[in-house]
PDB file of C-alpha atoms (C1' of nucleotides) in Angstrom:
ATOM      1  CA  UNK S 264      62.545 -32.965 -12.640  1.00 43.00           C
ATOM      2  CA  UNK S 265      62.906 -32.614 -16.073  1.00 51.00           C
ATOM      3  CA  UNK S 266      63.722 -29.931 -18.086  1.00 53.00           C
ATOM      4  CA  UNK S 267      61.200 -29.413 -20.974  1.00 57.00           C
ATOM      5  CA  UNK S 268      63.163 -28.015 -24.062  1.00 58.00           C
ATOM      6  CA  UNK S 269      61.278 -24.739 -25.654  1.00 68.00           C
ATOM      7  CA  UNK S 270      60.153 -25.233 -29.293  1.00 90.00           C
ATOM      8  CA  UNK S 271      58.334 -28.135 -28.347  1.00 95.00           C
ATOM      9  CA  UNK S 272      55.308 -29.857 -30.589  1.00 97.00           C
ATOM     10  CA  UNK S 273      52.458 -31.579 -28.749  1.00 97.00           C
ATOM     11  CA  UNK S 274      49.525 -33.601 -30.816  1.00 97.00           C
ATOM     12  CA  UNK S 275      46.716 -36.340 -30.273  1.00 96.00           C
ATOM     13  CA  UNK S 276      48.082 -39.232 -31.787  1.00 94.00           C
ATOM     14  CA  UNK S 277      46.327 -40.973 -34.767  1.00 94.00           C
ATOM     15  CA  UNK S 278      45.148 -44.410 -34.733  1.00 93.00           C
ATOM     16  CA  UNK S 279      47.482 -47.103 -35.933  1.00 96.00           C
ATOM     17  CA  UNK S 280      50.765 -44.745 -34.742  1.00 98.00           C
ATOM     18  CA  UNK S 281      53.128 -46.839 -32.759  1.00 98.00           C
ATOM     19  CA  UNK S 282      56.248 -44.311 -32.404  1.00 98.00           C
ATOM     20  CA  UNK S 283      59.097 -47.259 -31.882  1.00 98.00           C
ATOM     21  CA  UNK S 284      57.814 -49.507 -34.028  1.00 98.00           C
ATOM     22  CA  UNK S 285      58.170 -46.844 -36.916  1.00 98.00           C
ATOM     23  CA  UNK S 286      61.494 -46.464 -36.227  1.00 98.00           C
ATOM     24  CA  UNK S 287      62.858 -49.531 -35.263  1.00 98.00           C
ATOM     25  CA  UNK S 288      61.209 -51.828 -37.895  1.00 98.00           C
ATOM     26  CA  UNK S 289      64.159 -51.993 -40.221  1.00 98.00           C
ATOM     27  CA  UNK S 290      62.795 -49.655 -42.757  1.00 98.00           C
ATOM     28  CA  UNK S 291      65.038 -46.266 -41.520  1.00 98.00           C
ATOM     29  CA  UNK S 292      68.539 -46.417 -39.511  1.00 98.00           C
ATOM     30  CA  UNK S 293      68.901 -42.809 -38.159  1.00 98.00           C
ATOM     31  CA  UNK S 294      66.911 -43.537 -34.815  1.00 98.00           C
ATOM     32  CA  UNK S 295      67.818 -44.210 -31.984  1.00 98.00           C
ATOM     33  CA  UNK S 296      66.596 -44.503 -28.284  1.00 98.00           C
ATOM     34  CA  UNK S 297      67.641 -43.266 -24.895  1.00 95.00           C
ATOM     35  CA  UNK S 298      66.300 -41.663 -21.682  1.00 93.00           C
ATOM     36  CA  UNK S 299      63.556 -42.635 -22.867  1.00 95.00           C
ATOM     37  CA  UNK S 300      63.055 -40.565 -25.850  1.00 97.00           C
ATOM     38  CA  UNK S 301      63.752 -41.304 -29.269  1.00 98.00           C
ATOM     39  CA  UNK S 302      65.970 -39.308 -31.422  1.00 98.00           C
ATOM     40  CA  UNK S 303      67.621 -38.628 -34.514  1.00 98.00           C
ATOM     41  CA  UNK S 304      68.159 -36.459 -37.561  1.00 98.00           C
ATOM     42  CA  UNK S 305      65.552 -36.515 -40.803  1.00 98.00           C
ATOM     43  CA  UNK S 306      65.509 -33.220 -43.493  1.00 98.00           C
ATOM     44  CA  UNK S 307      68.257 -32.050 -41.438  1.00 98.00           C
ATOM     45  CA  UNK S 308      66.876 -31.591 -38.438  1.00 98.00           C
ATOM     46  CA  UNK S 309      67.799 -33.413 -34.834  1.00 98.00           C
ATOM     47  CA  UNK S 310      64.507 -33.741 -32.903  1.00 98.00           C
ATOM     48  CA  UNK S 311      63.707 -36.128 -29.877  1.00 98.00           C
ATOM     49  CA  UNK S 312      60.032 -37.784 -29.499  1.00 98.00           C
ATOM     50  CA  UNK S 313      58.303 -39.489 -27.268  1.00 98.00           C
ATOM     51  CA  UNK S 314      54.955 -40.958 -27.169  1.00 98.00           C
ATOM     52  CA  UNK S 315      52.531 -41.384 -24.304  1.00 96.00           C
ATOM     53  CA  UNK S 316      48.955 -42.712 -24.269  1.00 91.00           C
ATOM     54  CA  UNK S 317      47.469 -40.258 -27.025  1.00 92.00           C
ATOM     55  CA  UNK S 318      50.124 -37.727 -27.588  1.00 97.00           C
ATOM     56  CA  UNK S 319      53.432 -37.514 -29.314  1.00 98.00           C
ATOM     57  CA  UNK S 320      55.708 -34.753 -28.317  1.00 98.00           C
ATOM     58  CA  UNK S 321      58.756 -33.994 -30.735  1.00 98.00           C
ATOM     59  CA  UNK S 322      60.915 -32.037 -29.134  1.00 97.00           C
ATOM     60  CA  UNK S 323      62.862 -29.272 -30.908  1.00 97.00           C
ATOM     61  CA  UNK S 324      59.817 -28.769 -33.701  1.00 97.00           C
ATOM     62  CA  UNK S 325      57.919 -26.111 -34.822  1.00 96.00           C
ATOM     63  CA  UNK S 326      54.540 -25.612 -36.055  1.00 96.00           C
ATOM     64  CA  UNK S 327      55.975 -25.001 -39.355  1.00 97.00           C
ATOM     65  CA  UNK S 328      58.328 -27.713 -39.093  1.00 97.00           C
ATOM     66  CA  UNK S 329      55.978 -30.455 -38.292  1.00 98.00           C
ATOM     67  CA  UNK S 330      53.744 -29.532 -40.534  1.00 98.00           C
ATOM     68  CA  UNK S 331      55.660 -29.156 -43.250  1.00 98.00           C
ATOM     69  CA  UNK S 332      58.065 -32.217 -42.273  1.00 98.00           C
ATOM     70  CA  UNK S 333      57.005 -34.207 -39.891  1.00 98.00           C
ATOM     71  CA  UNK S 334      53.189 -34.596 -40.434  1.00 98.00           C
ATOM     72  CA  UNK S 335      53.968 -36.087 -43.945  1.00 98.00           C
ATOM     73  CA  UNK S 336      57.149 -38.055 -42.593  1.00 98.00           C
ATOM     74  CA  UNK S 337      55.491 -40.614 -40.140  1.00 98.00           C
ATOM     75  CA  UNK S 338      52.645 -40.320 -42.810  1.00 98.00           C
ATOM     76  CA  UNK S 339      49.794 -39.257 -40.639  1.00 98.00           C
ATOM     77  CA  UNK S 340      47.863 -38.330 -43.705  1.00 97.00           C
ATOM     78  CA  UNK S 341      47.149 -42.092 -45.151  1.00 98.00           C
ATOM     79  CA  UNK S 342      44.372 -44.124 -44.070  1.00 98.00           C
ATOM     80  CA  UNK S 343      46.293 -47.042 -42.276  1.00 98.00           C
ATOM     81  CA  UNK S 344      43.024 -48.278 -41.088  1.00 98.00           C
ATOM     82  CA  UNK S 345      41.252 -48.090 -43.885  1.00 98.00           C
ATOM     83  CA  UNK S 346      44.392 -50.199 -45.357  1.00 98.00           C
ATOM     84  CA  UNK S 347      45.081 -52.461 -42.331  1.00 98.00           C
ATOM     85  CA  UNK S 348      41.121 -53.573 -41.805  1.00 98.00           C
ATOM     86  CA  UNK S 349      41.496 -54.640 -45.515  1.00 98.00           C
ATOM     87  CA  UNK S 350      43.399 -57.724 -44.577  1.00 98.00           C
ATOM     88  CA  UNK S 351      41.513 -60.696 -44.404  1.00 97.00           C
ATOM     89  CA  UNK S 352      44.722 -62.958 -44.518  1.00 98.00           C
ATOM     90  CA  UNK S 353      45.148 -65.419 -41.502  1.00 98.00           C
ATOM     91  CA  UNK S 354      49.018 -64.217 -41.210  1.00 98.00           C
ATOM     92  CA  UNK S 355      48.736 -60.573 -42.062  1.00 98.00           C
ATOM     93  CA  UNK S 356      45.993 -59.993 -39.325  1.00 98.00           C
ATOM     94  CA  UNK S 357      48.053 -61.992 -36.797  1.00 98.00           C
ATOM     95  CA  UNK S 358      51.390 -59.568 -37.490  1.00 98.00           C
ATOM     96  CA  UNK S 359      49.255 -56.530 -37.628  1.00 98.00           C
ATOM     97  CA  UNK S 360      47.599 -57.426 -34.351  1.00 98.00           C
ATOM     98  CA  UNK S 361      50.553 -58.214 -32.593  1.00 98.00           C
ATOM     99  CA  UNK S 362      52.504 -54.704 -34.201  1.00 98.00           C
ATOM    100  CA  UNK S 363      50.141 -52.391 -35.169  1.00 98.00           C
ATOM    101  CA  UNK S 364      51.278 -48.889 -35.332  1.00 98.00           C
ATOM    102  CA  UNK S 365      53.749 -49.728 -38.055  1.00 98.00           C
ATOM    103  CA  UNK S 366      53.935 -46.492 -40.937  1.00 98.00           C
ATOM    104  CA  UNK S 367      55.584 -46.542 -43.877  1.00 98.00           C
ATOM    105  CA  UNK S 368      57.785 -43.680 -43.325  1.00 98.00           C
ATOM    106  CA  UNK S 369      58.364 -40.803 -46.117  1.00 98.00           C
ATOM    107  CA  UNK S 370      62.184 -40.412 -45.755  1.00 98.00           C
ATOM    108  CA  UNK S 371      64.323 -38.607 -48.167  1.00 98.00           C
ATOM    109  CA  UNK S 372      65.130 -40.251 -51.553  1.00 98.00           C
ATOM    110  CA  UNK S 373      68.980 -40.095 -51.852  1.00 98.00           C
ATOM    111  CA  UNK S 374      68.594 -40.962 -47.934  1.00 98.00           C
ATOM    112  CA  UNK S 375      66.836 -44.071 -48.936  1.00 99.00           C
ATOM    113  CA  UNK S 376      68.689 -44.773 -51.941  1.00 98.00           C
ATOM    114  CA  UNK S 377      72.116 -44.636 -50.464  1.00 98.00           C
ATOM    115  CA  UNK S 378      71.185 -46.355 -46.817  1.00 98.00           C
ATOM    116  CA  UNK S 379      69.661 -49.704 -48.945  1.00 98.00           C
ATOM    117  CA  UNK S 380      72.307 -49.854 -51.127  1.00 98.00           C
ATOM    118  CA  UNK S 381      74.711 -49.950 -47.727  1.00 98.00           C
ATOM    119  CA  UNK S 382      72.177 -52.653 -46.742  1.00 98.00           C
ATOM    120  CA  UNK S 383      73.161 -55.173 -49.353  1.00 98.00           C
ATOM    121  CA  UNK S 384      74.150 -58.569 -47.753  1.00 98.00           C
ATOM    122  CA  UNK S 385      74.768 -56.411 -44.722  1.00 98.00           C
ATOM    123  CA  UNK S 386      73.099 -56.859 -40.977  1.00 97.00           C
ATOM    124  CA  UNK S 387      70.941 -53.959 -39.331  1.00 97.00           C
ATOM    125  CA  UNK S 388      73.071 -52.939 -36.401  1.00 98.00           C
ATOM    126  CA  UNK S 389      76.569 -52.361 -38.918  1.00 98.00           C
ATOM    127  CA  UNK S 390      74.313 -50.747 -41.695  1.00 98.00           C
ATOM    128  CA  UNK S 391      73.635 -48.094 -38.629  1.00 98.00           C
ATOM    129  CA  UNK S 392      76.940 -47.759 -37.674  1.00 98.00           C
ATOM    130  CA  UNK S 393      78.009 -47.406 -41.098  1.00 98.00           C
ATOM    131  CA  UNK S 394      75.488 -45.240 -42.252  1.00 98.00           C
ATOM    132  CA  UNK S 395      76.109 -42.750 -38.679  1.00 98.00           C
ATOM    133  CA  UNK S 396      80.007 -42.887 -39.506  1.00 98.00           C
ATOM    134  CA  UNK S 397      78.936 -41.263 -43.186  1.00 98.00           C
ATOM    135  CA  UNK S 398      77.136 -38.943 -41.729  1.00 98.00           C
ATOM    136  CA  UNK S 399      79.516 -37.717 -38.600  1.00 98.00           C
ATOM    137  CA  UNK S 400      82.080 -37.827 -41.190  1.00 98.00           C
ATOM    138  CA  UNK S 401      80.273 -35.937 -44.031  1.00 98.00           C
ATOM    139  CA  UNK S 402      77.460 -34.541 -42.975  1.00 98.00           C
ATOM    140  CA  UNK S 403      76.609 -31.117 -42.275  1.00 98.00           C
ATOM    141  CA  UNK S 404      75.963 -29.563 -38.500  1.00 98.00           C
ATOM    142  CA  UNK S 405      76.913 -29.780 -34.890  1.00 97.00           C
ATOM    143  CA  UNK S 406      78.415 -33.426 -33.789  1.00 97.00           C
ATOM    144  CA  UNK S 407      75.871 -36.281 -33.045  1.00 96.00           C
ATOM    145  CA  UNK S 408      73.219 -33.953 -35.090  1.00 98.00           C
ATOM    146  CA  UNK S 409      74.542 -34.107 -38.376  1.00 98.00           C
ATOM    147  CA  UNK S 410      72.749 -34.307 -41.793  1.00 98.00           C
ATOM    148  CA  UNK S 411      72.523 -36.668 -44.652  1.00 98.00           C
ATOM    149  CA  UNK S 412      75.646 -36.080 -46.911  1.00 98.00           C
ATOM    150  CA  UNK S 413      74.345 -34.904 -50.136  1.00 98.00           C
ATOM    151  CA  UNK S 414      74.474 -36.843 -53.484  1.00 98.00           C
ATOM    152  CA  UNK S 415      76.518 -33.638 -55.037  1.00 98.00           C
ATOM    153  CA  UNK S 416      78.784 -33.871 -51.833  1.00 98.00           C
ATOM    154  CA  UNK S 417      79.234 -37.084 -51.786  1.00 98.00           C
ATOM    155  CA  UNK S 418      79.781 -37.227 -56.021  1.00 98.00           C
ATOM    156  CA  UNK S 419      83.358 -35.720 -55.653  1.00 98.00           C
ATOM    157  CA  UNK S 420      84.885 -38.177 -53.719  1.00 98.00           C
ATOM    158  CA  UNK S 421      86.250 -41.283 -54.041  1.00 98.00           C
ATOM    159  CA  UNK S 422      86.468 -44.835 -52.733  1.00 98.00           C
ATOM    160  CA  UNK S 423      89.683 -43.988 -50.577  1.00 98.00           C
ATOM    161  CA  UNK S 424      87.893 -41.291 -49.104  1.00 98.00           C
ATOM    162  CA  UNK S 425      84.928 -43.189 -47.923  1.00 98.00           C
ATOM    163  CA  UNK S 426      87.893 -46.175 -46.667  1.00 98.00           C
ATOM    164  CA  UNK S 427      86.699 -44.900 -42.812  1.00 98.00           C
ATOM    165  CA  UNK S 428      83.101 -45.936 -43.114  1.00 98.00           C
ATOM    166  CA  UNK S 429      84.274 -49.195 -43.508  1.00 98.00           C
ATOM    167  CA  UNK S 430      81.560 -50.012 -45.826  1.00 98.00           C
ATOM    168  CA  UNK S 431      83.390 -52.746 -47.872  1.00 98.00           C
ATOM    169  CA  UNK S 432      82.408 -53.267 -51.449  1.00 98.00           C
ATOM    170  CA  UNK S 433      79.295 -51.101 -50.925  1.00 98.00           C
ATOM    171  CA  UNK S 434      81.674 -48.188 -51.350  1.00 98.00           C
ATOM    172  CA  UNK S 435      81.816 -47.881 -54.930  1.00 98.00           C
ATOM    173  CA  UNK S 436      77.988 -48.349 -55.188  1.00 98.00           C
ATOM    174  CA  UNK S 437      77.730 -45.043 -53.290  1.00 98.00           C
ATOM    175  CA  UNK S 438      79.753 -43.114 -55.108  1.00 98.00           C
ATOM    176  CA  UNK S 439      78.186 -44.153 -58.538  1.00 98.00           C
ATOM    177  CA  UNK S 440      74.525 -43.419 -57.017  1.00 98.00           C
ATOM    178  CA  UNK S 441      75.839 -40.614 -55.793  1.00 98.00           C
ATOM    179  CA  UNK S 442      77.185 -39.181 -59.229  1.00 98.00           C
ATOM    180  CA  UNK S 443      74.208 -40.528 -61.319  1.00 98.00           C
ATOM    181  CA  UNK S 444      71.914 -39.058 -58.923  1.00 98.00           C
ATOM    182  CA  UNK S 445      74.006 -35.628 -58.572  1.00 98.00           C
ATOM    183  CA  UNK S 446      74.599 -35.372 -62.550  1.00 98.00           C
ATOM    184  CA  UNK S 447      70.471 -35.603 -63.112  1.00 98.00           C
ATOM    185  CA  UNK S 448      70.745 -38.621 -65.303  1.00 98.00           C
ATOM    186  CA  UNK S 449      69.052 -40.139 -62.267  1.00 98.00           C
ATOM    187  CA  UNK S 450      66.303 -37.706 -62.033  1.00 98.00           C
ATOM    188  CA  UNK S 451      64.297 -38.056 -58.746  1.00 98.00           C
ATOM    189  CA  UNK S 452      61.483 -35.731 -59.473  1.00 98.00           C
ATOM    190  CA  UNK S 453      60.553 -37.997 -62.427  1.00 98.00           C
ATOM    191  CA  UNK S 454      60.911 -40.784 -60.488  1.00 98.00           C
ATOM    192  CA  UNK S 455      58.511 -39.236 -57.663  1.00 98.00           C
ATOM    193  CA  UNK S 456      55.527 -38.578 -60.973  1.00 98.00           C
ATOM    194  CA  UNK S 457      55.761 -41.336 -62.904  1.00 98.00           C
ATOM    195  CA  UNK S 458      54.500 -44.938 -62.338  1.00 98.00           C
ATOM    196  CA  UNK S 459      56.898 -47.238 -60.388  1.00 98.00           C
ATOM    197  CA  UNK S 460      57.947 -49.218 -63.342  1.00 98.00           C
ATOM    198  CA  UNK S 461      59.846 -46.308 -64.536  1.00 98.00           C
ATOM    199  CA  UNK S 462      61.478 -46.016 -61.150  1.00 98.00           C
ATOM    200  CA  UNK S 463      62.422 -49.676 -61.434  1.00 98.00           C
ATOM    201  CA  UNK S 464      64.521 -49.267 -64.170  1.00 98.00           C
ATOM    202  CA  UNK S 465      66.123 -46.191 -63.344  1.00 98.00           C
ATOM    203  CA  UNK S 466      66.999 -47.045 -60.349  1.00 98.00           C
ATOM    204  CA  UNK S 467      68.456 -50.393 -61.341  1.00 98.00           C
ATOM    205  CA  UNK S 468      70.839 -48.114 -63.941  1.00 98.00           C
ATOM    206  CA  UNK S 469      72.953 -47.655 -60.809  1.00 98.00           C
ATOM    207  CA  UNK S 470      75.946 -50.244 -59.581  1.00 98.00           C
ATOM    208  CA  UNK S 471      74.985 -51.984 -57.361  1.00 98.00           C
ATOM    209  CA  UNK S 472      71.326 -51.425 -57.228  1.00 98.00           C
ATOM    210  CA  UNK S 473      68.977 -54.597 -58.107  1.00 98.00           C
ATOM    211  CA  UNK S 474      65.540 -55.466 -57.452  1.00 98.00           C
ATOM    212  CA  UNK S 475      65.438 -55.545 -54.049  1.00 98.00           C
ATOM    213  CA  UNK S 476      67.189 -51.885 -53.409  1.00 98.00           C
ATOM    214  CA  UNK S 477      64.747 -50.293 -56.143  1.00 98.00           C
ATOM    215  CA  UNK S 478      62.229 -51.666 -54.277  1.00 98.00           C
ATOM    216  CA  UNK S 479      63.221 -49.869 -50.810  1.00 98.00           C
ATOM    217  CA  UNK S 480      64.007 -46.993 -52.223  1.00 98.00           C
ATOM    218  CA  UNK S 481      60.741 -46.695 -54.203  1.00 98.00           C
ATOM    219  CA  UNK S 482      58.730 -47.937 -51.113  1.00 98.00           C
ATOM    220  CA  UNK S 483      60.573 -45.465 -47.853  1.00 98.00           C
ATOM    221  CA  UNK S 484      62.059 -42.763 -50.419  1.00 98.00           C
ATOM    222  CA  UNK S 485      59.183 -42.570 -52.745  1.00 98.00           C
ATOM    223  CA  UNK S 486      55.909 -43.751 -50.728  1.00 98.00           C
ATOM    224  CA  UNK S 487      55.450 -45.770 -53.418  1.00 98.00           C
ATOM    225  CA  UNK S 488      52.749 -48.417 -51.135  1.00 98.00           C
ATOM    226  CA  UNK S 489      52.855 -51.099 -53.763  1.00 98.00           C
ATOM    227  CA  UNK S 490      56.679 -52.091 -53.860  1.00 98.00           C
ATOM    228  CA  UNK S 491      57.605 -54.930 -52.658  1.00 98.00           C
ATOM    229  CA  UNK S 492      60.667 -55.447 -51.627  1.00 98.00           C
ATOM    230  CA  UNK S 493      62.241 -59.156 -51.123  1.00 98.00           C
ATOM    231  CA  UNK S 494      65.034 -59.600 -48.497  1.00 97.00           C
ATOM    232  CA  UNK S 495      66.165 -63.153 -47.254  1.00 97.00           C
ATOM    233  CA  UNK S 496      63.111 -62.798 -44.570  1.00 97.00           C
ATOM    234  CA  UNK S 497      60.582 -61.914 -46.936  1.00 97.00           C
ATOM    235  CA  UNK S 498      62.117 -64.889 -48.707  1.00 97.00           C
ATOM    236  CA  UNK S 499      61.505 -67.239 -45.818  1.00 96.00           C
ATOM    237  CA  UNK S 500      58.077 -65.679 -45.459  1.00 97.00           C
ATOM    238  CA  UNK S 501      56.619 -66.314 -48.961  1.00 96.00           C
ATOM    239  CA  UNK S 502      58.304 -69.972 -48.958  1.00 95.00           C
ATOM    240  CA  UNK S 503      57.041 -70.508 -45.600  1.00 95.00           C
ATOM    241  CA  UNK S 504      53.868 -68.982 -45.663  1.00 96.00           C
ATOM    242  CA  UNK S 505      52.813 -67.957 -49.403  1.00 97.00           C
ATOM    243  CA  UNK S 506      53.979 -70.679 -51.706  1.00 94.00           C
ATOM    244  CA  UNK S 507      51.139 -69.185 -53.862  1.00 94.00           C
ATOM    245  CA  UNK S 508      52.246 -65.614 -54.129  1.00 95.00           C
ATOM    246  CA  UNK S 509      50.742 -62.865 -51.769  1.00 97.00           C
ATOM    247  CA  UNK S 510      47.088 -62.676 -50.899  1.00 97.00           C
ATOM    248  CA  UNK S 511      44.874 -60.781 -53.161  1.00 98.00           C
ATOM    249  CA  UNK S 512      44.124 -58.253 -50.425  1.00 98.00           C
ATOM    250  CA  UNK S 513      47.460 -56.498 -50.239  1.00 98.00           C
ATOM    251  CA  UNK S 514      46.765 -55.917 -53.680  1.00 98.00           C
ATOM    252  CA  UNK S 515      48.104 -51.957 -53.963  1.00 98.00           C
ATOM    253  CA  UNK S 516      49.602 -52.144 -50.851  1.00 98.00           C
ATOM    254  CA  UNK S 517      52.167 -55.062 -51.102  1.00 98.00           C
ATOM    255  CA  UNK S 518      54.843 -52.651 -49.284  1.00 98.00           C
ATOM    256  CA  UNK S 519      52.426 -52.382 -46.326  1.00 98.00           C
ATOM    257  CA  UNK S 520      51.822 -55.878 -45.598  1.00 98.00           C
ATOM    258  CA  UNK S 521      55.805 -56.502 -46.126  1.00 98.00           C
ATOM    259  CA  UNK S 522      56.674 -54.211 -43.171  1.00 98.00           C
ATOM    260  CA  UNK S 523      54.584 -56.051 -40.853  1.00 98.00           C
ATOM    261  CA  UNK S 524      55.581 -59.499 -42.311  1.00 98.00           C
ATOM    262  CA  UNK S 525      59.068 -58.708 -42.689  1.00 98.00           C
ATOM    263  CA  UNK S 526      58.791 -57.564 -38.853  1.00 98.00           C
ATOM    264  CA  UNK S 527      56.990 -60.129 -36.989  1.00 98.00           C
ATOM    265  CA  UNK S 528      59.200 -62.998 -38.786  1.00 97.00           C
ATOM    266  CA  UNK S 529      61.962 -61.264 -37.895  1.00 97.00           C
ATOM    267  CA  UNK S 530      60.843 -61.382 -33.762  1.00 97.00           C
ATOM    268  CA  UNK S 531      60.261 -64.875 -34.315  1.00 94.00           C
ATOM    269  CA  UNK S 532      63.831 -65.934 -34.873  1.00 88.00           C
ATOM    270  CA  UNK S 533      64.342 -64.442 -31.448  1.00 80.00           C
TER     271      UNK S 533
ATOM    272  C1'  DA A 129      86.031 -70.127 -35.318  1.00 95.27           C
ATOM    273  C1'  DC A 130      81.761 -70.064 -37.547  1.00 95.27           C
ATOM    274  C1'  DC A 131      77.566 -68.494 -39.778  1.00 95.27           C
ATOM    275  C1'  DC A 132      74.938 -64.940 -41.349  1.00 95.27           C
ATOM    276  C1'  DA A 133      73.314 -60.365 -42.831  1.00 95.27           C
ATOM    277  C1'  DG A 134      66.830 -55.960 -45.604  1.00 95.27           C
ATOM    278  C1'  DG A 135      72.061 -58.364 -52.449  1.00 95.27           C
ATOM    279  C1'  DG A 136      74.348 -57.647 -56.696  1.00 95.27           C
ATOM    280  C1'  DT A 137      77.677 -58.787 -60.184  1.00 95.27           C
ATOM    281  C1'  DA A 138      80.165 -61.478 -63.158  1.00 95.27           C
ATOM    282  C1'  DA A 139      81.583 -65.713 -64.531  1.00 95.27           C
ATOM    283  C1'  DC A 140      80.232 -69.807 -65.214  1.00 95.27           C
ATOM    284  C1'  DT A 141      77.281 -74.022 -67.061  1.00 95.27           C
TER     285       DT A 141
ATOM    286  C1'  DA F 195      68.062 -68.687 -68.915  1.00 95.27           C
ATOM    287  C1'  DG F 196      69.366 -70.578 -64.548  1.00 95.27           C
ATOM    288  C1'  DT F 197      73.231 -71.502 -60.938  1.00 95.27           C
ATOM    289  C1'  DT F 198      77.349 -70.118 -58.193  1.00 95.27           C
ATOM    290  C1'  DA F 199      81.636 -67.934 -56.378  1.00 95.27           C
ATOM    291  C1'  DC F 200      82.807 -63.780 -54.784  1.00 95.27           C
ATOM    292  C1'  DC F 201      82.514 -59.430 -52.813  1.00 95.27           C
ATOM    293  C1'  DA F 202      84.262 -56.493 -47.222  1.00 95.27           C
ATOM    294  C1'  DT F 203      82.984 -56.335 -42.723  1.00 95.27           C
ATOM    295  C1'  DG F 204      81.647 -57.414 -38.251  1.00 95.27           C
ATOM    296  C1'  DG F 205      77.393 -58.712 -35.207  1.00 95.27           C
ATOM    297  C1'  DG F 206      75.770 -62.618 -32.693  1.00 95.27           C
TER     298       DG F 206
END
DNA sequence: ACCCAGGGTAACT
DNA sequence: AGTTACCATGGG
């Protein structure tokens, strides 16, 4: 029998909302699975989910809290099928069909920021454990629960002191994110207003950030739908399937169709 | 042991 | 302006 924990948040799921998928679709690394729930930490807060036929329960949430934090983070308030029935491309409605329920989740800039530029050249499964050693190391909160380290944390230290997340070259990348971000002369607010141009080139002020890290960071830390961020896969997929350059209906919503691509190719290889 | 990974930088042509 | 070696580390 199991024990239902008190502060728990029921609602009817919305269409094109598939819970796993979200979270295990390479775009966030916090997330994790077991007895049968998904869990993890996002705003500071631990919560476990779980998703049946039309409901989602998150476990550990408020009213408040989800709608403050958690209606806006798995993005319940865009139109994915007003977006998603817009595809008229042979490949995009074949990985859609075969994972809808992808969102584009709305995670925490420096969150974002600092967990793509640990994903340079870097597989999924060590950019989690790295990324969950920063965080039992430097985060805030009980053990297993802990936050994001903050940029201003994270801007006194230095390379020696991140030597246990064995993070490799990445290290120094951090810490210069971390104090450009911290200082203001990487100003996230301005980032979030103006047009994602001007986040490119900010972003790119940092060591260690390039195209493709802007592009994450603009796309899961800014919601900014029209990124498009190129990894090796996305590489394969445009030389493989779009010699010509994306179809014309993604047009506004290249990050979209990128999730789903960069997905599906990715459970081909296996 | 080997190849590769949600890349970027700097040093080359 | 367009290649290429190198960067740390460890998963598969």
């Amino acid at each position: 029998m199991e024990i239902i924990m008190k502060n728990c948040y029921i609602i009817e799921c919305p269409q094109h909302f598939n819970l796993g998928l979200s979270l295990d679709c390479g775009q966030a690394f916090r997330w994790s699975f077991a007895d049968d729930m998904w869990q993890g930490v996002a705003f500071g807060r631990f919560i476990k989910l779980q998703q049946t036929d039309n409901q989602l329960i998150i476990h550990n949430c408020t009213e408040d809290d989800f709608n403050s934090i958690w209606k806006h983070y798995f993005d319940f308030e865009l139109d994915y099928e007003k977006i998603l029935s817009s595809y008229d491309d042979e490949y995009l409605i074949t990985a859609v069909k075969e994972y809808n329920g992808i969102r584009i989740l709305r995670q925490e800039p420096w969150e974002a920021l600092c967990s793509f530029i640990i994903s340079q050249n870097n597989n999924i499964p060590r950019i989690k454990g790295i990324i969950e050693r920063l965080c039992e190391t430097l985060g805030d909160g009980e053990q297993g629960k802990k936050s994001f380290p903050s940029a201003e944390k994270l801007s006194t230290l230095t390379v020696d002191d991140l030597a246990p997340l064995r993070a490799g070259f990445r290290a120094k990348y951090i810490l210069d994110a971390a104090q450009k971000v911290a200082s203001g002369e990487i100003d996230f607010s301005k980032i979030r207003e103006n047009p994602i141009e001007f986040g490119r080139e900010e972003l790119q002020k940092i060591k260690g950030v390039g195209a493709k890290v802007a592009e994450c960071t603009l796309l899961y830390g800014f919601h900014k739908i029209e990124a498009f961020p190129v990894d090796v896969w996305v590489k394969r997929i445009m030389a493989e399937m779009y010699p010509d350059g994306l179809p014309e209906c993604t047009k506004g919503t290249e990050g979209i169709a990128q999730q789903y691509l960069f997905h599906w190719r990715r459970m081909q290889n296996r």
